[in-house]
Coordinates of C-alpha atoms in Angstrom, one line a residue:
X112 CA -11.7 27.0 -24.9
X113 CA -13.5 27.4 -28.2
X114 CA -16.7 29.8 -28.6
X115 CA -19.4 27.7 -26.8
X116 CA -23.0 29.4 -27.2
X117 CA -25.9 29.5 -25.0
X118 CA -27.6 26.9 -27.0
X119 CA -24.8 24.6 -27.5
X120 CA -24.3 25.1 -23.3
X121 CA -28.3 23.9 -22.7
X122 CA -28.5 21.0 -24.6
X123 CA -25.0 19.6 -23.3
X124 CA -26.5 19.9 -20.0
X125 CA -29.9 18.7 -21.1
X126 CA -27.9 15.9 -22.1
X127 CA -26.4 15.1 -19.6
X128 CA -29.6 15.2 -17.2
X129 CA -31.2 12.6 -19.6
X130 CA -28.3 10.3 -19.3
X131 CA -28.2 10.8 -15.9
X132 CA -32.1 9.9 -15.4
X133 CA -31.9 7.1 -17.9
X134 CA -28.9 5.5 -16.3
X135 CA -30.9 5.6 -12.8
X136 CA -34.0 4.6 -14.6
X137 CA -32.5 1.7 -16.6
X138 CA -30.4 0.7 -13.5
X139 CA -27.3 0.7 -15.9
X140 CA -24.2 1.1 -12.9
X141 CA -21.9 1.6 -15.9
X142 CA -23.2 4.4 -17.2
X143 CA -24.1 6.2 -13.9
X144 CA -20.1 5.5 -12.7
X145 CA -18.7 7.7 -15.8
X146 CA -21.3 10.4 -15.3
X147 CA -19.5 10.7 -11.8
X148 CA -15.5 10.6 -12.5
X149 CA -14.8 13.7 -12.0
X150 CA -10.9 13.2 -11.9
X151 CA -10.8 11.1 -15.4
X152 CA -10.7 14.3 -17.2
X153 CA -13.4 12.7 -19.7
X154 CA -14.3 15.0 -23.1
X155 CA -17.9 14.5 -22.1
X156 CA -17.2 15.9 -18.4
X157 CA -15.3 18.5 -19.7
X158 CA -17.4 20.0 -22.3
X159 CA -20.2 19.9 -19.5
X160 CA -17.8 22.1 -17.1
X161 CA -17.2 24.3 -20.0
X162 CA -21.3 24.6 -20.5
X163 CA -21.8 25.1 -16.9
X164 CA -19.7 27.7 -16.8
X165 CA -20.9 29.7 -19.7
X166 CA -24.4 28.9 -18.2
X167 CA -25.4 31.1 -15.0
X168 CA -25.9 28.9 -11.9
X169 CA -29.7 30.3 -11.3
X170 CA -30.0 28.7 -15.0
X171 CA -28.9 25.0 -14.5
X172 CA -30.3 25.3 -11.3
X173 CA -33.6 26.3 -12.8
X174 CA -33.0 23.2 -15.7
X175 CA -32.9 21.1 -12.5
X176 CA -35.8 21.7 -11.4
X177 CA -38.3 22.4 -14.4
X178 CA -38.8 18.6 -14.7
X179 CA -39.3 16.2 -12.4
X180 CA -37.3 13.5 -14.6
X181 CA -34.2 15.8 -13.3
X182 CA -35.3 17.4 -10.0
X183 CA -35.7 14.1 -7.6
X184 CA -32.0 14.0 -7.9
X185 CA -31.1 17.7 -7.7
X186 CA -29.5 17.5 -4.4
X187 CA -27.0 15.0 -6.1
X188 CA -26.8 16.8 -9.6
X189 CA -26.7 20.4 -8.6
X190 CA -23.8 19.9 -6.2
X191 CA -21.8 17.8 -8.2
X192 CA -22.4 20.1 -11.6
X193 CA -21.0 23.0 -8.9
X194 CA -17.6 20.3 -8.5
X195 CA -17.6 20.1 -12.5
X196 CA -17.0 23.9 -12.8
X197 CA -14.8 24.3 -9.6
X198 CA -12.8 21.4 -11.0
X199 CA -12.4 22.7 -14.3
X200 CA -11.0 26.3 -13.4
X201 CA -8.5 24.6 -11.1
X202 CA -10.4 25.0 -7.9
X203 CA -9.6 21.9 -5.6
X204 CA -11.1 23.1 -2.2
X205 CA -14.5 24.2 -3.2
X206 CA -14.7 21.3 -5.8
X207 CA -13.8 18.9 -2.9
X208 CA -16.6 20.7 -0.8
X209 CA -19.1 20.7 -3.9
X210 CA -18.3 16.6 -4.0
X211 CA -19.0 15.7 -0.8
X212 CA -22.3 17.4 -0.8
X213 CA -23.3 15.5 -3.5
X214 CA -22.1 12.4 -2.3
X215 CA -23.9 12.5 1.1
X216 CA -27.2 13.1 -0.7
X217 CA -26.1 9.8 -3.1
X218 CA -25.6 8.0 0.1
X219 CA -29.1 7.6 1.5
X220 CA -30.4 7.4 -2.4
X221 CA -27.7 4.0 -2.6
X222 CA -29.2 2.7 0.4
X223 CA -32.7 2.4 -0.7
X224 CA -32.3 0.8 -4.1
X225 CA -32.9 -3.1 -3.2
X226 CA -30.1 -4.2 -5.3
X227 CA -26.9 -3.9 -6.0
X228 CA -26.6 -2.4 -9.4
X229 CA -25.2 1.0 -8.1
X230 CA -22.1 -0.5 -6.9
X231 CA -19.7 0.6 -9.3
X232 CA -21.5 4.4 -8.8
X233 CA -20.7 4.1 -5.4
X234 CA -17.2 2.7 -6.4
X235 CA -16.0 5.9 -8.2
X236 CA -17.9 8.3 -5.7
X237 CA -15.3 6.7 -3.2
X238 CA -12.5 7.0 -4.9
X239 CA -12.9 10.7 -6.1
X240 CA -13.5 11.5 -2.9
X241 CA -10.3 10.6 -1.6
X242 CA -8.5 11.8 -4.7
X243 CA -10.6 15.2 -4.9
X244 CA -9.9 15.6 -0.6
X245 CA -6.0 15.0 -1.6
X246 CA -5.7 17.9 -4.3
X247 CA -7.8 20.2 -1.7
X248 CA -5.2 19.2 1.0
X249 CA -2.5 20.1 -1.3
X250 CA -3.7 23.3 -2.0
X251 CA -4.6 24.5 1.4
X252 CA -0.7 23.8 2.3
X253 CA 0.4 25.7 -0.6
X254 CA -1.5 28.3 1.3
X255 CA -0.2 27.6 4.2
X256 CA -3.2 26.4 5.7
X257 CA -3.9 23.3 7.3
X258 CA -4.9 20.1 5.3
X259 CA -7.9 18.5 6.7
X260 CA -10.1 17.0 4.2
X261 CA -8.7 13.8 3.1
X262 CA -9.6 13.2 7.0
X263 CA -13.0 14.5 6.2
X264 CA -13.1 12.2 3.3
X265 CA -12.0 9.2 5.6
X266 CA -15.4 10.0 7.8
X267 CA -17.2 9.8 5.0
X268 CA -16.0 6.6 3.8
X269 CA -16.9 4.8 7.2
X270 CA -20.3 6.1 6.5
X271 CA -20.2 4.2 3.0
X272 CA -18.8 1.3 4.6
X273 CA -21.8 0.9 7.6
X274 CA -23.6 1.0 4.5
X275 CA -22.6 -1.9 2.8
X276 CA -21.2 -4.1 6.2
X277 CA -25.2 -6.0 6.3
X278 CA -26.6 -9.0 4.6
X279 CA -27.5 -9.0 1.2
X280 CA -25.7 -8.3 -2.4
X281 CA -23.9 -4.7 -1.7
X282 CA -21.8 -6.2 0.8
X283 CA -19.3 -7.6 -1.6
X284 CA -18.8 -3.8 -2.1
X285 CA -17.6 -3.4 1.3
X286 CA -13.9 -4.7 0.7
X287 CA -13.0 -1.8 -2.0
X288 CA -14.3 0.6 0.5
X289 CA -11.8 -0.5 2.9
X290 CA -9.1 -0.6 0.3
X291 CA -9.9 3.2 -0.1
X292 CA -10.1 4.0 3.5
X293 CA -6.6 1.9 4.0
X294 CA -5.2 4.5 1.1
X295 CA -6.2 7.6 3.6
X296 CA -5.3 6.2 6.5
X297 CA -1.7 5.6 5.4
X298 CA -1.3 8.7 3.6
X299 CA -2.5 10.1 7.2
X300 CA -0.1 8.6 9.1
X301 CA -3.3 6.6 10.6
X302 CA -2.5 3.4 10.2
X303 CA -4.1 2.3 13.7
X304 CA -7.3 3.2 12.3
X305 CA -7.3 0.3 9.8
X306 CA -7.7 -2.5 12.8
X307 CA -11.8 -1.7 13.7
X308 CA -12.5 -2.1 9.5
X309 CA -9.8 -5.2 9.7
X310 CA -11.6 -6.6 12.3
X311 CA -15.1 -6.1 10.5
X312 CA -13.8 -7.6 7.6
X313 CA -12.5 -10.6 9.2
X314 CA -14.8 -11.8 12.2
X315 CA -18.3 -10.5 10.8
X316 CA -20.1 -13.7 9.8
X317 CA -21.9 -11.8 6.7
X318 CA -18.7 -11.5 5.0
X319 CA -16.9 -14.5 3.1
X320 CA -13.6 -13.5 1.5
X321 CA -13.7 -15.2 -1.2
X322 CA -16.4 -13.9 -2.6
X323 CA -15.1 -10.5 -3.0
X324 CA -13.7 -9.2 -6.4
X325 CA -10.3 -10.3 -6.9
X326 CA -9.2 -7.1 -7.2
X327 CA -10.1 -5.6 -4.0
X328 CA -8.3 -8.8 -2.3
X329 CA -4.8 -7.9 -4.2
X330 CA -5.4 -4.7 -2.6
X331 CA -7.0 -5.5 0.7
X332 CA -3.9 -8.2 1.1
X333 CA -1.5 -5.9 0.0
X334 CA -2.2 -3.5 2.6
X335 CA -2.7 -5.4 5.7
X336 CA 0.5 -7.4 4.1
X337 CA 1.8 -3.4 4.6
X338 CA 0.6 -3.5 8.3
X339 CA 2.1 -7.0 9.4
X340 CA 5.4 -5.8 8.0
X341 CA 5.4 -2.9 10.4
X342 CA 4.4 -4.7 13.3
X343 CA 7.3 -7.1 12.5
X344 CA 4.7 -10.0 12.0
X345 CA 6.9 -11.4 9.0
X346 CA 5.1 -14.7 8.8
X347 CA 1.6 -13.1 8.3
X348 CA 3.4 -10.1 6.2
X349 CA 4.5 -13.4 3.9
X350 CA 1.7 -15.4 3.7
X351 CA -0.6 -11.9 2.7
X352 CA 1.8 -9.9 0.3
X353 CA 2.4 -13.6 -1.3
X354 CA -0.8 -13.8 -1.6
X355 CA -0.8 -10.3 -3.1
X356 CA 1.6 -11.2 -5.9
X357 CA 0.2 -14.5 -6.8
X358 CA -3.4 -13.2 -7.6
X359 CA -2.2 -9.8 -9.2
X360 CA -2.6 -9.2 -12.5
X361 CA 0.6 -10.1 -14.4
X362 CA -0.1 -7.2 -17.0
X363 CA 0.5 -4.9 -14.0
X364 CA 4.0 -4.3 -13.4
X365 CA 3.6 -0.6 -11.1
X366 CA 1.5 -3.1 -9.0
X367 CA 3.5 -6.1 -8.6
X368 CA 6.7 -3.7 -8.0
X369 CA 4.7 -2.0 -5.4
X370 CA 4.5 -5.5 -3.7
X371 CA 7.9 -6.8 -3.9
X372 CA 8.9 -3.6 -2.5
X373 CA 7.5 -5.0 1.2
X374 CA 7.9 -9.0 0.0
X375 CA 11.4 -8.6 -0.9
X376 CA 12.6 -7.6 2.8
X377 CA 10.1 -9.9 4.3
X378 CA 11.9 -12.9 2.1
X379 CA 15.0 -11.9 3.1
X380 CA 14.5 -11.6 6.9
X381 CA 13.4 -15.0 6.7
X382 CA 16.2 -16.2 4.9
X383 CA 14.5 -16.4 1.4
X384 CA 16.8 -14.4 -1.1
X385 CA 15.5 -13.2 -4.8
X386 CA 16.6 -13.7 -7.9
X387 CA 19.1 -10.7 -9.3
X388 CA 16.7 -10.4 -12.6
X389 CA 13.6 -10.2 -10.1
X390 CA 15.2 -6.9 -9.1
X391 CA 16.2 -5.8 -12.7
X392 CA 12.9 -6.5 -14.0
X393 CA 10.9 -4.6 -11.2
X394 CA 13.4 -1.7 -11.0
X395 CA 14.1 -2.5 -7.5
X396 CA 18.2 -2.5 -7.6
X397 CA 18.4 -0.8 -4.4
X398 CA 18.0 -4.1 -2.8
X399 CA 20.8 -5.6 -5.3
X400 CA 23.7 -5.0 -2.7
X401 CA 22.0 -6.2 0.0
X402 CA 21.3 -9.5 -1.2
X403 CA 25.0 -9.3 -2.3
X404 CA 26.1 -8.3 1.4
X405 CA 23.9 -11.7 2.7
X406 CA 24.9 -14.0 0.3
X407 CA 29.0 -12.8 1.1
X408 CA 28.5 -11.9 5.1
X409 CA 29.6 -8.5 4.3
X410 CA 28.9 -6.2 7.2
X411 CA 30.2 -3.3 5.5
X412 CA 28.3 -3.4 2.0
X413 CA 25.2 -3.4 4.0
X414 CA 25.5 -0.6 5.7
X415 CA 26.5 1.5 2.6
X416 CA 23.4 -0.1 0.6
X417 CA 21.3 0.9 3.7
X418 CA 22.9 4.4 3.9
X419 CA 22.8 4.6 0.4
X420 CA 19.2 4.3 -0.2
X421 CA 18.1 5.6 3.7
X422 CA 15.3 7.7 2.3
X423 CA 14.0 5.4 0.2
X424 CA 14.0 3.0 2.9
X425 CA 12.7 4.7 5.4
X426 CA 9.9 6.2 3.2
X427 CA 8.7 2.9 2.9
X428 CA 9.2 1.5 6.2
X429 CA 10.8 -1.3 5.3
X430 CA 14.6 0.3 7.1
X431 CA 14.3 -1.0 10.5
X432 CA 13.6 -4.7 8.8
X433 CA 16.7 -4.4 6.9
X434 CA 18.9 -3.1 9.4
X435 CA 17.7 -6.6 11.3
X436 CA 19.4 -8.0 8.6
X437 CA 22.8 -7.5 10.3
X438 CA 23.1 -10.9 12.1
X439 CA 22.6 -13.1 9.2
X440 CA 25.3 -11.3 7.6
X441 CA 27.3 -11.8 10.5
X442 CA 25.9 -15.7 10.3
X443 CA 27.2 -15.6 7.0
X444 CA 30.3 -14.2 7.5
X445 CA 31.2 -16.7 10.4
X446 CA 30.0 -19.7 7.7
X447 CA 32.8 -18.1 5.6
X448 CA 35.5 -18.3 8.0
X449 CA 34.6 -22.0 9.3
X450 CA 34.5 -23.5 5.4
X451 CA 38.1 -21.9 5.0
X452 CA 39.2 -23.6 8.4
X453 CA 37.5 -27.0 7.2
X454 CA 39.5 -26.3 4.0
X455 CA 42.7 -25.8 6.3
X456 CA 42.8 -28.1 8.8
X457 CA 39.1 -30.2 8.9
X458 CA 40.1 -31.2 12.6
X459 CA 39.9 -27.6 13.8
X460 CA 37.4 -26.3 11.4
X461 CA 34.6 -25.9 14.6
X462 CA 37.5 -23.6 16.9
X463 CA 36.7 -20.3 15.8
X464 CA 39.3 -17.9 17.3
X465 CA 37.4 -14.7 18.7
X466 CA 40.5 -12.4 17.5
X467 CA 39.8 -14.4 13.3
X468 CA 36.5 -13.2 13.3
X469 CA 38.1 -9.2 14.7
X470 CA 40.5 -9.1 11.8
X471 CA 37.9 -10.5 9.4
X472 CA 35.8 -7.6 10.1
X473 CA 38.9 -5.3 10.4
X474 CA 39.4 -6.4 6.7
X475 CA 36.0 -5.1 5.9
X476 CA 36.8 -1.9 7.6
X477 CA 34.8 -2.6 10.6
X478 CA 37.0 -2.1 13.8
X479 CA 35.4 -4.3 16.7
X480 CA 37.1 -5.6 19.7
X481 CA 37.1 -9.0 21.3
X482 CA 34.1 -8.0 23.5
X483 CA 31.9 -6.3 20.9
X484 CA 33.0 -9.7 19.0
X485 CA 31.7 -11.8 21.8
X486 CA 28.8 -9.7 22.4
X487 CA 27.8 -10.4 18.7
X488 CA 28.5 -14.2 18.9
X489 CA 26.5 -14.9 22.0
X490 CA 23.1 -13.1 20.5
X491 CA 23.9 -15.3 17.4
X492 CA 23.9 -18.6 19.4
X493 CA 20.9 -16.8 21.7
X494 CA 19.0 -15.9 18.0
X495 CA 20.3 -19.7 16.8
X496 CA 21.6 -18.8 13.5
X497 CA 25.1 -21.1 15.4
X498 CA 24.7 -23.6 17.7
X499 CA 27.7 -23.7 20.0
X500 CA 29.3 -22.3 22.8
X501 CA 32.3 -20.1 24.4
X502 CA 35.4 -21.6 25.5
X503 CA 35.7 -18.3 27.7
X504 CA 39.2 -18.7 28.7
X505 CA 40.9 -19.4 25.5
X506 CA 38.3 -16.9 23.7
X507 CA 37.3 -19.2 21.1
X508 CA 33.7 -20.0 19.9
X509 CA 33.3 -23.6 19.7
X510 CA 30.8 -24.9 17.3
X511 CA 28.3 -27.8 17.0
X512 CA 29.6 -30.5 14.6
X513 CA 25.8 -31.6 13.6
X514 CA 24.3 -28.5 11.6
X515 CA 26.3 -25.2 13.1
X516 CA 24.7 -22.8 11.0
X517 CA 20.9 -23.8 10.9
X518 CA 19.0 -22.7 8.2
X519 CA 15.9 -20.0 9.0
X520 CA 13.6 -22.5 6.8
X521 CA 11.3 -19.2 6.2
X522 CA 11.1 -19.0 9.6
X523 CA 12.3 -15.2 11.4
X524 CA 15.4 -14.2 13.5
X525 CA 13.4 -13.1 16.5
X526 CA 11.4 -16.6 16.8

């Protein structure tokens, strides 16, 4: 850092206090939101951290207060000016701590101006909270101490939302909120905690969906898209992460890839299969082979593309919904062998030999017996992915002649 002087230090924060005063004053949002982004790493911010710290605290405390321009917002200024120096020499702890006192004495301030002009204020103060509380969390476990305050920064957060959940203009903030509490909560671990704001959102007569920025529905959609997919709702999971992709910005790839991340397996377990230059495009090739293994009813190329990339998988919990994915493979693989019996002999093209479809997957280095085989069949004709039945004695699997292999029609296994 260059040679700052005491002078140069006063009127930077001088400065600052005007525009601070003058944004609240003017009721200019804009403004107000950049003199609170901590976390953006502005010059402006960071020339103030560098003037706070040359300053003595007693001294910017004491330019607070000399005015009352400055000092009816000193419980939100002083705290946060404590976060800008904290911040700036790498402390994450006390500059979340510093934050969140400032942002509980922004809260009741928020409440009681009538409109809604501080929105985008109260936008980034929920968003640096969260990201502030996640750099303090990561460095009290690099000091081996427990990581609480993205939790703390969730509490808050319902505090913002009560807030903004009423009648009257704020409440179209109320939907980025939730976006930001979703973000903590799956960090967590906490998904359950997402269903009481879910159900706010969705059943309190004040709030009409449409009318919130089409931003914060991408997100909101995205995430309880997210949520569906792990309760293995895959119609709802398709119709919100659909909705997801269709109204996301096309400009944003990192977005749109996040979403076909979760749409992709939710296509294919309802037997919808993408595009190989959909995956190139997105970087999402670890789904390549398992497309491959469906479209071929290869058993054992899904299992290597699922052992493959088992931590990716399973980092996004999308494993368990692929692993499903085994009986349309089999489907597909029994489709195979019934076309090259049509081709044979088209009399005997609906006989399917229990011990064809053991040395079919022998060939694929899958060893099965005639049971397992069975086993396998009978859940398919249970599941109908193939209508037919057993002819038990001769172990044969005789199929419908009207439509054996019925198509899912974006419809799941389990239904």
């Amino acid at each position: 850092m260059a040679y700052l002087s005491m002078g140069e230090a006063h009127r930077r924060i001088t400065e600052y206090l005007n525009r601070f005063s003058d944004a609240v004053s003017f009721q200019d949002g804009a403004s107000l939101k950049q003199l609170l982004s901590v976390s953006s790493d502005s010059p402006s911010l960071l020339s103030l951290a560098d003037s706070l710290n040359v300053f003595q605290k007693q001294d910017a405390n004491r330019l607070i207060k000399q005015s009352d321009k400055y000092s009816q917002f000193g419980e939100i200024i002083a705290p946060f000016f404590r976060c800008l120096q904290s911040y700036r020499i790498g402390n994450l702890l006390d500059a979340y701590h510093a934050f969140e006192k400032a942002a509980n004495a922004f809260l009741p301030e928020f409440r009681n101006w009538e409109s809604a002009w501080a929105l985008e204020a109260l936008y980034v103060i929920a968003y640096e909270i969260r990201i502030l509380a996640e750099r303090a969390d990561r460095e009290l476990a690099s000091n081996g101490k427990s990581p609480e305050k993205l939790k703390g920064a969730g509490s808050f957060l319902m505090k913002v939302f009560g807030v903004l959940a009423g009648k009257g203009p704020k409440r179209v903030g109320a939907l980025y909120v939730t976006c930001q509490l979703f973000k903590i909560y799956f960090k967590l671990g906490t998904v359950h905690l997402c269903r009481s704001v879910i159900r706010s959102i969705e059943t309190a007569r004040f709030f009409d969906f449409e009318e919130f920025p089409k931003r914060d529905k991408v997100t909101y959609m995205y995430y309880t898209g997210r949520l569906e997919v792990f309760n293995e709702n895959f119609p709802a999971a398709d119709h919100k992460l659909s909705y997801a992709l269709m109204h996301c910005n096309p400009h944003h790839e990192a977005n749109i890839r996040m979403i076909l991340k979760y749409l992709i397996p939710v296509k294919l377990s309802i037997g919808i299969l993408p595009e190989d230059q959909l995956l190139e495009k997105y970087g999402l090739v670890e789904y390549s082979n398992v497309v491959q293994a469906l479209k071929r009813g290869d058993l054992r190329l899904l299992r290597q593309a699922l052992q493959e990339h088992e931590d990716r998988f399973l980092r996004s919990g999308v494993f368990l919904v692929l692993e499903k994915l085994e009986l349309q493979v089999y489907q597909r693989l029994l489709k195979k062998i019934y076309i090259i019996q049509k081709q044979r002999d088209p009399s005997k093209a609906h006989q399917i030999k229990l011990e064809v479809i053991v040395k079919a997957l022998k060939w694929l280095e899958i060893d099965m017996d005639l049971d397992e085989v069975e086993c396998i069949v009978a859940i398919l004709i249970y599941k109908n992915l193939v209508k037919g039945y057993f002819a038990h004695k001769s172990k044969v699997v005789v199929l419908s002649k009207q439509d054996p292999f019925p198509k899912l029609n974006a419809k799941p296994v389990n239904s």
